[in-house]
CSV table of C-alpha atoms in Angstrom, one decimal:
chain,number,residue,atom,x,y,z
Q,104,UNK,CA,130.8,117.7,180.5
Q,105,UNK,CA,131.0,114.1,181.8
Q,106,UNK,CA,131.8,111.2,179.5
Q,107,UNK,CA,129.0,109.4,177.8
Q,108,UNK,CA,127.4,106.6,179.6
Q,109,UNK,CA,128.7,107.6,183.1
Q,110,UNK,CA,125.4,106.3,184.5
Q,111,UNK,CA,123.5,103.2,183.4
Q,112,UNK,CA,119.7,102.9,183.8
Q,113,UNK,CA,117.8,99.6,184.0
Q,114,UNK,CA,114.2,100.1,183.1
Q,115,UNK,CA,111.8,97.3,184.2
Q,116,UNK,CA,108.7,97.3,182.0
Q,117,UNK,CA,106.0,95.3,180.4
Q,118,UNK,CA,103.8,96.1,177.4
Q,119,UNK,CA,100.7,95.2,179.3
Q,120,UNK,CA,101.2,97.7,182.2
Q,121,UNK,CA,99.2,100.9,182.0
Q,122,UNK,CA,101.5,102.5,184.6
Q,123,UNK,CA,104.6,101.9,182.4
Q,124,UNK,CA,102.8,103.3,179.4
Q,125,UNK,CA,101.6,106.4,181.4
Q,126,UNK,CA,105.1,106.9,182.7
Q,127,UNK,CA,106.5,107.6,179.2
Q,128,UNK,CA,106.2,111.4,179.4
Q,129,UNK,CA,108.4,111.6,182.5
Q,130,UNK,CA,110.9,109.2,181.0
Q,131,UNK,CA,110.9,111.2,177.7
Q,132,UNK,CA,111.9,114.3,179.7
Q,133,UNK,CA,114.7,112.4,181.4
Q,134,UNK,CA,116.0,111.2,178.0
Q,135,UNK,CA,115.8,114.7,176.5
Q,136,UNK,CA,117.6,116.3,179.5
Q,137,UNK,CA,120.5,113.8,179.9
Q,138,UNK,CA,120.8,112.3,176.4
Q,139,UNK,CA,123.7,109.9,175.9
Q,140,UNK,CA,125.1,110.5,179.3
Q,141,UNK,CA,122.8,107.6,180.4
Q,142,UNK,CA,123.0,104.1,179.0
Q,143,UNK,CA,119.6,102.5,179.1
Q,144,UNK,CA,118.8,98.8,179.5
Q,145,UNK,CA,115.4,97.3,179.1
Q,146,UNK,CA,114.3,94.4,181.2
Q,147,UNK,CA,110.9,92.7,180.5
Q,148,UNK,CA,108.9,91.8,183.7
Q,149,UNK,CA,106.6,89.2,182.2
Q,150,UNK,CA,103.5,90.3,184.1
Q,151,UNK,CA,101.4,87.3,183.1
Q,152,UNK,CA,101.7,83.8,181.6
Q,153,UNK,CA,97.9,83.5,181.6
Q,154,UNK,CA,95.0,85.6,182.7
Q,155,UNK,CA,93.7,83.4,185.5
Q,156,UNK,CA,94.5,85.7,188.4
Q,157,UNK,CA,93.0,88.7,186.6
Q,158,UNK,CA,89.8,86.8,185.9
Q,159,UNK,CA,89.7,85.6,189.6
Q,160,UNK,CA,89.9,89.3,190.7
Q,161,UNK,CA,86.9,90.1,188.5
Q,162,UNK,CA,88.7,91.8,185.6
Q,163,UNK,CA,87.0,91.7,182.3
Q,164,UNK,CA,87.7,93.5,179.0
Q,165,UNK,CA,85.1,96.1,179.9
Q,166,UNK,CA,86.5,96.9,183.4
Q,167,UNK,CA,90.0,96.9,181.9
Q,168,UNK,CA,88.9,99.6,179.4
Q,169,UNK,CA,87.1,101.6,182.0
Q,170,UNK,CA,90.3,101.6,184.2
Q,171,UNK,CA,92.4,102.8,181.3
Q,172,UNK,CA,90.1,105.8,180.7
Q,173,UNK,CA,91.1,106.9,184.2
Q,174,UNK,CA,94.7,106.6,183.3
Q,175,UNK,CA,94.2,108.9,180.3
Q,176,UNK,CA,92.4,111.5,182.4
Q,177,UNK,CA,95.1,111.5,185.0
Q,178,UNK,CA,98.3,111.3,183.0
Q,179,UNK,CA,97.5,112.2,179.4
Q,180,UNK,CA,98.8,109.2,177.4
Q,181,UNK,CA,96.3,108.2,174.7
Q,182,UNK,CA,94.0,105.2,175.3
Q,183,UNK,CA,91.2,103.9,173.1
Q,184,UNK,CA,87.7,103.7,174.5
Q,185,UNK,CA,87.0,100.1,173.3
Q,186,UNK,CA,86.4,96.7,174.6
Q,187,UNK,CA,88.9,94.0,173.6
Q,188,UNK,CA,87.5,90.5,172.6
Q,189,UNK,CA,89.2,89.0,175.7
Q,190,UNK,CA,92.0,89.4,178.3
Q,191,UNK,CA,95.5,88.4,177.1
Q,192,UNK,CA,98.7,87.5,178.9
Q,193,UNK,CA,101.9,89.4,178.0
Q,194,UNK,CA,104.4,86.5,177.6
Q,195,UNK,CA,104.5,86.4,173.8
Q,196,UNK,CA,104.7,90.1,173.6
Q,197,UNK,CA,107.6,90.3,176.0
Q,198,UNK,CA,109.5,87.6,174.1
Q,199,UNK,CA,108.9,89.5,170.9
Q,200,UNK,CA,110.4,92.6,172.4
Q,201,UNK,CA,113.4,90.6,173.7
Q,202,UNK,CA,113.9,89.2,170.2
Q,203,UNK,CA,113.9,92.8,168.8
Q,204,UNK,CA,116.2,93.9,171.7
Q,205,UNK,CA,118.7,91.2,170.8
Q,206,UNK,CA,118.9,92.7,167.3
Q,207,UNK,CA,119.6,96.1,168.7
Q,208,UNK,CA,118.7,97.7,172.1
Q,209,UNK,CA,117.1,100.6,170.2
Q,210,UNK,CA,114.9,98.2,168.4
Q,211,UNK,CA,113.8,96.7,171.7
Q,212,UNK,CA,112.7,100.2,172.9
Q,213,UNK,CA,110.8,100.7,169.6
Q,214,UNK,CA,109.1,97.3,169.9
Q,215,UNK,CA,108.0,98.1,173.4
Q,216,UNK,CA,106.3,101.2,172.3
Q,217,UNK,CA,104.7,99.5,169.3
Q,218,UNK,CA,103.2,96.8,171.6
Q,219,UNK,CA,102.1,99.3,174.2
Q,220,UNK,CA,100.2,101.1,171.4
Q,221,UNK,CA,98.8,97.8,170.3
Q,222,UNK,CA,97.6,97.1,173.9
Q,223,UNK,CA,96.2,100.5,174.8
Q,224,UNK,CA,95.0,102.0,171.6
Q,225,UNK,CA,93.6,99.1,169.5
Q,226,UNK,CA,91.5,96.0,169.9
Q,227,UNK,CA,94.6,93.9,169.2
Q,228,UNK,CA,95.8,91.2,171.6
Q,229,UNK,CA,99.3,90.8,173.1
Q,230,UNK,CA,99.1,87.0,172.6
Q,231,UNK,CA,98.0,87.0,169.0
Q,232,UNK,CA,100.9,86.6,166.6
Q,233,UNK,CA,99.1,88.3,163.8
Q,234,UNK,CA,98.4,91.3,165.9
Q,235,UNK,CA,102.0,91.3,167.1
Q,236,UNK,CA,103.3,91.1,163.6
Q,237,UNK,CA,101.1,94.0,162.4
Q,238,UNK,CA,102.1,96.2,165.3
Q,239,UNK,CA,105.8,95.4,164.9
Q,240,UNK,CA,105.6,95.9,161.2
Q,241,UNK,CA,105.3,99.6,161.9
Q,242,UNK,CA,108.7,99.8,163.4
Q,243,UNK,CA,111.2,101.1,160.9
Q,244,UNK,CA,113.9,98.7,160.0
Q,245,UNK,CA,112.5,95.8,162.0
Q,246,UNK,CA,111.7,92.5,160.4
Q,247,UNK,CA,108.4,91.7,162.1
Q,248,UNK,CA,108.0,88.3,160.5
Q,249,UNK,CA,111.4,87.2,161.8
Q,250,UNK,CA,110.8,88.6,165.3
Q,251,UNK,CA,107.4,87.0,165.7
Q,252,UNK,CA,108.8,83.8,164.2
Q,253,UNK,CA,111.5,83.7,166.9
Q,254,UNK,CA,109.1,84.0,169.9
Q,255,UNK,CA,109.3,80.3,170.7
Q,256,UNK,CA,113.1,79.9,170.0
Q,257,UNK,CA,114.9,78.3,173.0
Q,258,UNK,CA,117.3,81.2,173.1
Q,259,UNK,CA,114.6,83.8,173.3
Q,260,UNK,CA,112.7,81.8,175.9
Q,261,UNK,CA,115.9,81.6,177.9
Q,262,UNK,CA,116.5,85.3,177.8
Q,263,UNK,CA,112.9,85.9,178.8
Q,264,UNK,CA,113.2,83.7,181.8
Q,265,UNK,CA,116.4,85.6,182.7
Q,266,UNK,CA,114.6,88.9,182.5
Q,267,UNK,CA,111.7,87.5,184.6
Q,268,UNK,CA,114.1,86.2,187.3
Q,269,UNK,CA,116.0,89.5,187.4
Q,270,UNK,CA,112.8,91.4,187.7
Q,271,UNK,CA,111.9,89.3,190.8
Q,272,UNK,CA,115.0,90.1,192.8
Q,273,UNK,CA,113.6,93.2,194.5
Q,274,UNK,CA,113.5,91.8,198.0
Q,275,UNK,CA,115.3,94.1,200.4
Q,276,UNK,CA,115.8,96.9,197.9
Q,277,UNK,CA,114.6,100.5,198.5
Q,278,UNK,CA,111.7,99.7,196.1
Q,279,UNK,CA,110.7,96.9,198.5
Q,280,UNK,CA,111.0,99.2,201.6
Q,281,UNK,CA,108.9,101.9,199.9
Q,282,UNK,CA,106.1,99.4,199.0
Q,283,UNK,CA,106.6,100.0,195.3
Q,284,UNK,CA,107.1,96.3,194.7
Q,285,UNK,CA,104.6,93.6,193.9
Q,286,UNK,CA,104.3,90.0,194.9
Q,287,UNK,CA,101.5,89.2,192.5
Q,288,UNK,CA,103.1,85.9,191.4
Q,289,UNK,CA,105.1,85.1,194.5
Q,290,UNK,CA,108.6,86.7,194.6
Q,291,UNK,CA,109.1,90.3,195.4
Q,292,UNK,CA,109.4,91.9,192.0
Q,293,UNK,CA,110.0,95.3,190.5
Q,294,UNK,CA,106.9,97.1,189.3
Q,295,UNK,CA,106.8,98.9,186.0
Q,296,UNK,CA,108.3,101.4,185.2
Q,297,UNK,CA,110.9,101.0,187.9
Q,298,UNK,CA,114.3,102.4,187.1
Q,299,UNK,CA,117.6,101.5,188.8
Q,300,UNK,CA,120.3,104.1,188.2
Q,301,UNK,CA,123.9,102.9,188.7
Q,302,UNK,CA,127.0,105.1,188.6
Q,303,UNK,CA,130.2,103.5,187.1
Q,304,UNK,CA,131.8,103.9,190.6
Q,305,UNK,CA,129.3,101.4,191.9
Q,306,UNK,CA,126.7,103.6,193.6
Q,307,UNK,CA,123.1,103.2,192.7
Q,308,UNK,CA,119.7,104.8,193.3
Q,309,UNK,CA,116.4,102.9,192.8
Q,310,UNK,CA,113.3,104.8,191.6
Q,311,UNK,CA,110.4,102.4,192.1
Q,312,UNK,CA,107.3,102.1,190.0
Q,313,UNK,CA,105.4,105.1,188.5
Q,314,UNK,CA,107.1,108.3,189.4
Q,315,UNK,CA,107.1,112.0,188.4
Q,316,UNK,CA,110.1,113.4,186.5
Q,317,UNK,CA,111.5,115.0,189.6
Q,318,UNK,CA,112.2,111.6,191.2
Q,319,UNK,CA,114.4,110.6,188.4
Q,320,UNK,CA,116.1,114.0,188.3
Q,321,UNK,CA,116.8,114.0,192.0
Q,322,UNK,CA,118.2,110.5,191.8
Q,323,UNK,CA,120.6,111.5,189.0
Q,324,UNK,CA,121.6,114.7,190.8
Q,325,UNK,CA,122.6,112.6,193.8
Q,326,UNK,CA,124.6,110.2,191.7
Q,327,UNK,CA,126.6,112.7,189.7
Q,328,UNK,CA,126.5,116.5,190.0
Q,329,UNK,CA,128.6,116.9,186.9
Q,330,UNK,CA,125.8,115.6,184.6
Q,331,UNK,CA,124.9,118.2,182.0
Q,332,UNK,CA,121.2,119.2,182.1
Q,333,UNK,CA,119.9,120.3,178.8
Q,334,UNK,CA,117.3,123.0,178.7
Q,335,UNK,CA,113.8,122.4,177.3
Q,336,UNK,CA,113.6,122.5,173.4
Q,337,UNK,CA,112.5,125.7,171.8
Q,338,UNK,CA,109.6,124.0,170.0
Q,339,UNK,CA,108.1,120.6,169.4
Q,340,UNK,CA,110.0,120.0,166.2
Q,341,UNK,CA,113.3,120.2,168.0
Q,342,UNK,CA,112.1,117.6,170.4
Q,343,UNK,CA,110.7,115.3,167.8
Q,344,UNK,CA,113.9,115.3,165.8
Q,345,UNK,CA,115.5,113.3,168.7
Q,346,UNK,CA,112.8,110.7,169.1
Q,347,UNK,CA,112.8,108.5,166.0
Q,348,UNK,CA,109.6,106.6,167.1
Q,349,UNK,CA,107.7,109.8,167.7
Q,350,UNK,CA,106.0,111.3,170.7
Q,351,UNK,CA,102.4,111.7,171.9
Q,352,UNK,CA,101.1,115.1,172.8
Q,353,UNK,CA,101.6,114.3,176.5
Q,354,UNK,CA,105.2,113.4,175.9
Q,355,UNK,CA,105.9,116.5,173.9
Q,356,UNK,CA,104.3,118.6,176.7
Q,357,UNK,CA,106.5,117.0,179.3
Q,358,UNK,CA,109.7,117.5,177.3
Q,359,UNK,CA,108.8,121.1,176.7
Q,360,UNK,CA,108.2,122.1,180.3
Q,361,UNK,CA,110.1,125.4,180.5
Q,362,UNK,CA,111.3,124.7,184.0
Q,363,UNK,CA,111.0,122.1,186.7
Q,364,UNK,CA,108.5,124.4,188.6
Q,365,UNK,CA,106.2,124.6,185.6
Q,366,UNK,CA,103.6,122.0,184.8
Q,367,UNK,CA,103.3,120.6,181.3
Q,368,UNK,CA,100.8,122.4,179.1
Q,369,UNK,CA,99.2,119.8,176.9
Q,370,UNK,CA,96.7,122.2,175.2
Q,371,UNK,CA,99.6,124.5,174.2
Q,372,UNK,CA,101.7,121.6,173.0
Q,373,UNK,CA,98.7,120.4,170.9
Q,374,UNK,CA,98.3,123.8,169.3
Q,375,UNK,CA,102.0,123.9,168.4
Q,376,UNK,CA,101.9,120.4,167.0
Q,377,UNK,CA,98.9,121.0,164.9
Q,378,UNK,CA,100.5,124.1,163.5
Q,379,UNK,CA,103.6,122.2,162.6
Q,380,UNK,CA,101.5,119.5,161.0
Q,381,UNK,CA,99.6,122.1,159.0
Q,382,UNK,CA,102.9,123.4,157.7
Q,383,UNK,CA,104.0,120.0,156.6
Q,384,UNK,CA,107.0,119.8,159.0
Q,385,UNK,CA,105.5,116.8,161.0
Q,386,UNK,CA,102.8,114.2,160.6
Q,387,UNK,CA,100.3,113.1,163.2
Q,388,UNK,CA,99.0,109.5,163.2
Q,389,UNK,CA,95.7,109.2,165.0
Q,390,UNK,CA,96.4,107.1,168.2
Q,391,UNK,CA,93.6,106.4,170.6
Q,392,UNK,CA,92.2,109.8,171.7
Q,393,UNK,CA,95.4,111.6,170.5
Q,394,UNK,CA,98.1,111.2,167.9
Q,395,UNK,CA,101.6,110.0,167.5
Q,396,UNK,CA,103.7,112.8,166.1
Q,397,UNK,CA,106.8,112.3,164.0
Q,398,UNK,CA,109.1,114.4,161.8
Q,399,UNK,CA,108.0,114.0,158.2
């Protein structure tokens, strides 16, 4: 078995991107399969400082919600069928995630999930500090008051600007060539959830934007054939025990695919999860049109 951390993965994401949110099942399967052999780094894109360009393109809270319903039908992550009071930029939410990430990288990942759930399953807004505080308050071990209170700290702002600049260095990369980039605010930037895998010997493979699990698996196979590939878990409880923030039904179904030739079976995953919940082994918190499942 190769040493831990032989490959590093840089994930470009943003709490306001429905593609990044919908990509969670595939990434959950990657994390299950390769575990600690991959070191993950989260970079916040900073999709919007304001909502002007979205309004100019005709976006409204109603059209936004209608679009999200299509994401749910296609990819399975839970969205709430509701209309937010207004559009909101992602700047403050990104800074909050960075503040959590600086405490601990794992906290950054947890904060990203918490604010994705805020964005896509509630009427809360990503630029409202009270909404951010309430969402982050659900992250175990995270001081939500301190994190939200540091959003405007010069150090956090500087780190945010560094993330934004890094996310806009995609010109000439494979992601650019494949047209999986964006120039929505000028520079060629990585779209969410792009992942750049880098081997410790210097080789790298870019996986741009929203992708199926097989794209990540193929990239890693080409980087290092010695990586250990763990088989699918025997049941949802085994999977949930490794994801402290919990998993949605779509994520559980992705992790539990018995082989790479089999599609995920969300109805079967739901049946197994409900049986485990009935036994008291796990709990399911209603989330949009689904639930977030966690070990009790």
